[in-house]
Amino acid sequence: MQAPLLSISRRTRKTPFSRRVEAAGVKAYTVYNHMLLPTVFDTVEADCRHLKTHVQLWDVSCERQVEIRGPDAARLTQMLTPRDLSKMTVGKCFYTPMVDETGGMLNDPVTVKLAEDRYWISIADSDLLFWIKGLTHAYRLEVDIDEPDVSPLAIQGPRADDLAARVFGESVRSIRFFQFVHVEFQGKKLVLARSGYSKQGGFELYVEGSELGEPLWDALMDAGEDLNVRAGCPNLIERIEGLLLSYGNDMTRNNTPHECGLGKFCQTQAAIGCVGRDALLRVATEGPVRQIRSIGIEGDPVPACDELWPIIADGKQVGTVSSAAYSPDFGINVAVGMVRMTHWDDGTRVQVDTPHGMRAATVWEKSFTDRGNAR
Ligand code: THG
């Protein structure tokens, strides 16, 4: 059966790198923040192996920035998240669960502090701009909110430091995890952070000004030829192995950060002003009754997970699988699921009702990457 095609129009925005991505032979896209996001170049398995061995350039322009600028910028940014931002200094990036007044997850962006009165919220796939504009209006805050012409380009993989050093200088090697510096390219200053949606290490370059997209892509590709650099993208297998969550897939507005395993990014008591603070403090006294887990599903490779698959134990549903892919390195289908308290302990045996039938499965507390028993 031929998979249906996606009709692309102006609403499905192209990126400053789209022409290069297409020349590199992108095989499939998804739509993320109303923008094209590549998902496959060779095969998902081959892309994964290459990512773990060499270095890749990723067009992650779809990680759009919501810029918050003005005297109330710090106050507004803290309103959005239960993570305590009071000690966040300029030059830092924070992974920040963002919640509504019920404590429900609205997004899980990276927050970048550019100046005391200027932040970029590097969003996952939901229209966070509208919520932020709504709060700004309701609280009469003194800030400007917009989506600037900024498109992240990720450099990911074990040779990312070598590649970035060749183009931006040796000093990039000393950038610490989730911190950024300014680098120069063709006379323009750009933010370069050590971050990215993989566990292989690397950077994200916030490309400010679409006209820089192709020159930057070309400079990095030329500099990395002997490093075997190639076009890549967030890899489904690798991100599930690493338990990197995907908003809209693994969590929605119906989940609290604690259910998503993001409790370590919440200091709700200290997050004075967070609009979800009261709701989260109320649920925190009990603790969550279901939580995100890694799951290993036995048997042949499962198909793409495009709807929730029930997790079953003793004939009753105890959770749902939201993402899954066959991992050649772990020799099993790796998955992400939300599992009830009764079955969330490490090593719990369950079954998963997949489109290919009922499969034996095991619940794990840590990611496959952290457990580290790749074959
Ligand atoms: N980078 C940037 N923007 C983004 C993403 C990104 N926006 C969309 C999406 N990704 C947001 N979601 C995530 C999910 C996980 C991480 C970052 C963004 C991540 N997590 C690390 C982990 O879980 O191991 C650790 C974070 C930490 O310790 O602070 O990196 O990738 N710009």
XYZ file of C-alpha atoms and ligand atoms in Angstrom:
407
model
C 0.000 0.000 0.000
C 1.316 3.444 -0.961
C 1.302 5.772 2.061
C -0.796 8.892 1.479
C 1.093 12.068 0.566
C 0.991 15.319 2.468
C -0.284 18.327 0.483
C 2.069 21.199 1.212
C 0.908 24.813 1.079
C 1.953 28.114 2.593
C 0.575 27.103 6.005
C 3.118 24.290 6.117
C 6.097 26.542 6.326
C 9.430 25.808 4.658
C 12.653 26.700 6.480
C 15.875 28.568 5.611
C 17.458 25.122 5.060
C 14.641 23.420 3.096
C 16.405 23.557 -0.271
C 19.539 21.975 1.200
C 17.501 19.345 3.059
C 15.751 18.413 -0.181
C 19.033 18.316 -2.103
C 20.336 15.969 0.614
C 17.515 13.561 -0.250
C 15.049 13.896 2.632
C 12.640 10.952 2.402
C 9.892 11.985 4.830
C 8.681 14.977 6.763
C 6.391 15.535 9.674
C 4.710 18.852 10.491
C 5.783 20.544 13.740
C 4.735 24.041 14.776
C 3.147 24.379 11.304
C 6.564 23.807 9.739
C 8.343 20.997 7.890
C 10.518 18.746 10.053
C 12.514 15.998 8.304
C 12.112 12.520 9.834
C 14.084 10.215 7.505
C 17.034 10.576 5.116
C 18.266 7.001 4.537
C 16.301 4.662 6.805
C 15.508 5.427 10.454
C 17.902 2.583 11.414
C 20.749 3.781 9.160
C 20.222 7.420 10.235
C 20.489 6.254 13.866
C 23.741 4.362 13.295
C 25.267 7.347 11.467
C 24.188 9.739 14.251
C 25.898 7.535 16.838
C 29.112 7.266 14.799
C 29.734 10.568 13.015
C 28.089 14.018 13.013
C 24.875 15.320 11.484
C 23.301 18.693 10.647
C 19.658 18.883 11.602
C 17.157 21.399 10.275
C 15.197 21.939 13.489
C 13.841 25.341 12.436
C 10.474 24.042 13.679
C 11.763 24.607 17.210
C 10.336 28.126 16.890
C 11.312 30.847 19.318
C 8.793 32.853 21.272
C 10.685 35.993 22.207
C 9.746 37.728 25.462
C 11.295 41.165 25.765
C 10.746 44.041 28.176
C 10.703 45.047 31.848
C 8.267 42.240 32.817
C 10.083 39.501 30.843
C 11.441 37.662 33.901
C 8.117 37.824 35.720
C 6.187 36.518 32.710
C 8.664 33.704 32.017
C 8.342 32.509 35.629
C 4.531 32.609 35.278
C 4.839 29.923 32.603
C 6.824 27.264 34.494
C 7.136 25.518 37.877
C 10.929 25.456 37.386
C 12.578 28.069 39.643
C 14.132 30.641 37.319
C 15.226 33.046 40.078
C 18.877 31.942 39.837
C 18.962 31.565 36.055
C 21.734 33.751 34.681
C 22.274 35.199 31.206
C 23.979 32.585 29.021
C 21.998 29.638 30.384
C 19.409 27.391 28.760
C 16.857 25.606 30.968
C 14.617 22.697 30.008
C 11.297 24.029 31.297
C 7.964 22.221 31.658
C 5.257 24.827 30.985
C 1.819 24.398 32.525
C -1.642 25.946 32.569
C -3.646 26.886 35.680
C -4.574 23.229 36.274
C -0.927 22.113 36.167
C -1.448 20.492 32.748
C 1.508 20.432 30.367
C 1.253 23.032 27.577
C 4.749 22.562 26.169
C 8.256 21.449 27.241
C 10.545 24.057 25.680
C 14.140 25.041 26.218
C 14.193 28.540 27.730
C 17.184 30.646 26.691
C 18.073 33.702 28.780
C 19.617 36.249 26.397
C 19.534 39.250 28.755
C 17.891 40.206 32.050
C 14.907 41.450 30.055
C 15.012 39.106 27.049
C 14.247 35.378 26.680
C 13.698 32.926 23.857
C 11.280 30.085 24.546
C 12.332 27.352 22.107
C 9.031 25.561 21.793
C 7.861 22.023 21.184
C 4.791 21.370 19.045
C 2.012 23.540 20.492
C 0.956 27.157 19.924
C 2.461 28.510 23.122
C 2.611 32.039 21.675
C -1.166 32.429 22.069
C -1.096 31.422 25.751
C 1.795 33.825 26.397
C 0.050 36.671 24.575
C -3.125 35.934 26.531
C -1.314 36.131 29.859
C 0.473 39.302 28.782
C -2.837 40.948 27.956
C -4.726 39.695 31.023
C -1.999 40.798 33.463
C -1.221 44.012 31.548
C 2.460 43.092 31.402
C 5.083 45.368 29.929
C 6.582 43.011 27.344
C 6.699 42.483 23.604
C 5.963 38.960 22.407
C 6.733 37.707 18.930
C 8.227 34.950 16.823
C 11.559 36.253 15.512
C 13.279 35.054 12.320
C 15.375 32.515 14.244
C 15.848 28.940 13.033
C 17.812 26.417 15.092
C 20.319 24.246 13.251
C 21.539 21.322 15.360
C 25.015 19.785 15.091
C 24.684 16.357 16.716
C 26.880 13.302 17.083
C 30.256 12.285 18.566
C 32.202 14.493 16.127
C 30.065 17.605 16.739
C 32.820 19.342 18.749
C 35.367 18.777 15.989
C 33.037 20.179 13.349
C 31.915 23.207 15.359
C 35.532 23.983 16.330
C 36.568 24.130 12.668
C 33.875 26.670 11.797
C 33.563 28.719 15.000
C 36.939 28.206 16.725
C 38.439 25.926 19.343
C 36.775 27.783 22.225
C 33.422 26.111 21.453
C 34.798 22.917 23.035
C 34.552 24.510 26.467
C 30.849 25.470 26.210
C 29.096 23.630 29.034
C 25.890 21.593 28.768
C 22.870 23.886 28.399
C 24.953 27.043 28.219
C 25.493 29.278 25.187
C 28.036 31.708 23.782
C 27.938 34.083 20.845
C 29.869 33.055 17.736
C 30.430 35.035 14.574
C 29.567 34.024 11.040
C 29.879 36.423 8.078
C 29.982 39.340 10.491
C 26.757 38.324 12.295
C 26.606 37.236 15.944
C 24.773 33.972 16.558
C 23.835 32.048 19.688
C 25.571 28.646 19.927
C 24.396 26.377 22.762
C 25.503 22.944 23.896
C 22.133 21.216 23.665
C 20.017 19.181 21.265
C 17.390 16.495 20.999
C 19.751 13.511 21.118
C 21.975 11.770 23.662
C 24.976 11.846 21.291
C 26.144 15.327 22.302
C 26.455 18.462 20.234
C 25.220 21.982 19.698
C 22.320 24.053 18.547
C 22.998 27.167 16.522
C 20.175 29.705 16.636
C 20.373 31.081 13.100
C 19.084 34.636 13.217
C 18.208 35.839 9.711
C 16.959 33.367 7.117
C 19.491 34.597 4.558
C 22.259 33.000 6.638
C 20.692 29.534 6.400
C 22.258 28.253 3.204
C 25.730 29.823 3.691
C 25.898 28.292 7.169
C 24.703 24.887 6.010
C 27.312 24.927 3.219
C 30.144 26.072 5.502
C 29.434 23.269 7.979
C 29.034 20.618 5.283
C 32.301 21.677 3.589
C 34.228 21.793 6.860
C 32.996 18.352 7.897
C 33.477 16.386 4.714
C 36.236 14.205 6.166
C 34.217 13.824 9.389
C 31.517 12.155 7.305
C 28.999 14.893 8.149
C 25.589 14.504 6.581
C 22.030 15.782 6.851
C 20.070 14.164 9.656
C 17.122 14.836 11.903
C 15.779 13.955 15.336
C 15.869 10.173 15.213
C 12.876 8.198 16.489
C 14.917 5.219 17.700
C 17.634 7.246 19.401
C 15.249 9.587 21.203
C 13.128 6.707 22.528
C 16.283 4.867 23.705
C 17.251 8.093 25.523
C 13.706 8.695 26.833
C 13.568 12.179 25.301
C 9.896 13.088 25.369
C 7.793 14.346 22.481
C 4.999 16.793 23.330
C 1.695 15.753 21.731
C 2.907 12.158 21.509
C 4.090 11.144 24.972
C 2.323 13.872 26.949
C -0.501 16.350 26.563
C -2.435 18.917 28.559
C -3.900 15.953 30.486
C -0.539 15.274 32.153
C 1.305 17.034 34.953
C 5.089 17.465 34.740
C 5.412 14.855 37.509
C 3.542 12.268 35.464
C 5.975 13.024 32.635
C 8.963 12.300 34.860
C 9.857 15.991 34.771
C 9.630 16.460 38.543
C 13.378 17.152 38.659
C 12.740 20.271 36.575
C 10.097 21.577 39.023
C 10.715 23.559 42.211
C 7.061 24.464 42.510
C 7.302 25.858 46.046
C 9.983 28.342 44.916
C 8.348 29.166 41.574
C 6.428 32.157 42.905
C 4.077 33.507 40.255
C 3.773 30.304 38.190
C 0.092 30.197 37.195
C -0.040 26.430 37.774
C 1.649 26.634 41.172
C -1.406 26.125 43.421
C -2.694 23.239 41.323
C 0.715 21.529 41.279
C 1.255 22.016 45.020
C -2.142 20.385 45.615
C -1.320 17.291 43.504
C 2.268 17.141 44.802
C 1.068 16.169 48.294
C -0.295 12.897 46.874
C 2.266 12.376 44.101
C 1.408 11.072 40.641
C -0.504 7.784 40.194
C 0.920 7.173 36.701
C 4.258 8.037 35.189
C 6.337 7.928 32.004
C 8.460 4.803 31.652
C 10.739 3.119 29.110
C 9.211 -0.099 27.820
C 10.789 -2.971 25.917
C 8.326 -4.742 23.623
C 9.381 -8.230 22.541
C 9.036 -9.869 19.130
C 9.293 -8.626 15.544
C 9.608 -4.896 14.781
C 6.343 -3.099 15.581
C 4.748 -0.593 13.162
C 4.795 3.176 13.793
C 2.823 4.133 16.893
C 0.201 6.584 15.580
C -2.329 5.948 18.342
C -2.071 4.873 21.980
C -1.513 1.123 22.476
C -3.033 -0.325 25.672
C -0.657 -1.811 28.256
C -2.321 -4.831 29.847
C -1.629 -6.812 33.022
C -3.863 -9.572 34.405
C -6.449 -8.716 31.754
C -6.753 -5.078 32.865
C -5.388 -1.927 31.287
C -2.568 -0.400 33.337
C -1.204 2.168 30.888
C -0.592 3.217 27.297
C 2.348 3.158 24.880
C 2.740 6.435 22.966
C 5.970 5.966 20.942
C 7.758 2.838 19.736
C 10.465 1.763 17.301
C 12.664 -1.275 16.765
C 16.178 -0.684 18.112
C 18.933 -2.634 16.350
C 21.353 -1.733 19.183
C 19.163 -3.066 21.994
C 17.662 -5.898 19.933
C 14.120 -5.063 21.055
C 11.299 -2.645 20.288
C 11.991 0.361 22.506
C 8.971 2.359 23.618
C 7.713 5.184 25.813
C 4.554 4.725 27.848
C 2.486 6.101 30.706
C 2.131 3.373 33.352
C -0.041 3.176 36.467
C 1.636 3.085 39.870
C 0.703 -0.579 40.404
C 2.926 -1.596 37.461
C 5.608 1.098 37.190
C 8.360 -0.663 39.188
C 11.578 -1.533 37.329
C 11.341 -4.889 35.592
C 7.541 -5.292 35.811
C 6.250 -7.711 33.189
C 3.229 -6.551 31.158
C 1.669 -7.005 27.721
C 1.187 -4.417 24.980
C -1.773 -4.592 22.597
C -0.021 -3.597 19.327
C -1.567 -3.531 15.830
C 0.483 -6.718 15.261
C -1.115 -8.449 18.237
C -0.506 -8.820 21.958
C 3.206 -8.716 22.877
C 5.146 -9.459 26.045
C 6.870 -6.360 27.417
C 8.893 -5.065 30.372
C 8.613 -1.718 32.163
C 11.899 0.080 32.996
C 12.431 3.102 35.222
C 15.473 4.441 33.376
C 16.077 5.038 29.689
C 17.659 2.289 27.597
C 20.619 4.632 27.050
C 21.200 5.069 30.796
C 20.779 1.334 31.508
C 23.339 0.863 28.769
C 23.042 -2.773 27.793
C 23.241 -2.227 24.055
C 24.436 -5.343 22.256
N 16.193 22.108 21.546
C 15.631 23.338 21.436
N 14.312 23.503 21.368
C 13.510 22.413 21.419
C 14.025 21.117 21.555
C 15.429 20.974 21.615
N 12.162 22.582 21.340
C 11.336 21.445 21.120
C 11.775 20.224 21.882
N 13.203 20.011 21.652
C 11.507 20.420 23.355
N 11.694 19.198 24.112
C 12.897 18.846 24.700
C 12.984 17.607 25.292
C 14.178 17.207 25.900
C 15.258 18.069 25.916
C 15.174 19.292 25.321
C 13.983 19.700 24.723
C 16.543 17.669 26.566
N 16.495 16.926 27.678
C 17.678 16.379 28.324
C 17.334 14.989 28.823
O 16.169 14.757 29.130
O 18.241 14.192 28.908
C 18.235 17.095 29.531
C 17.835 18.428 29.875
C 18.523 18.961 31.113
O 19.170 18.186 31.852
O 18.411 20.167 31.382
O 17.603 18.031 26.123
O 15.988 19.862 21.708
N 16.420 24.407 21.370
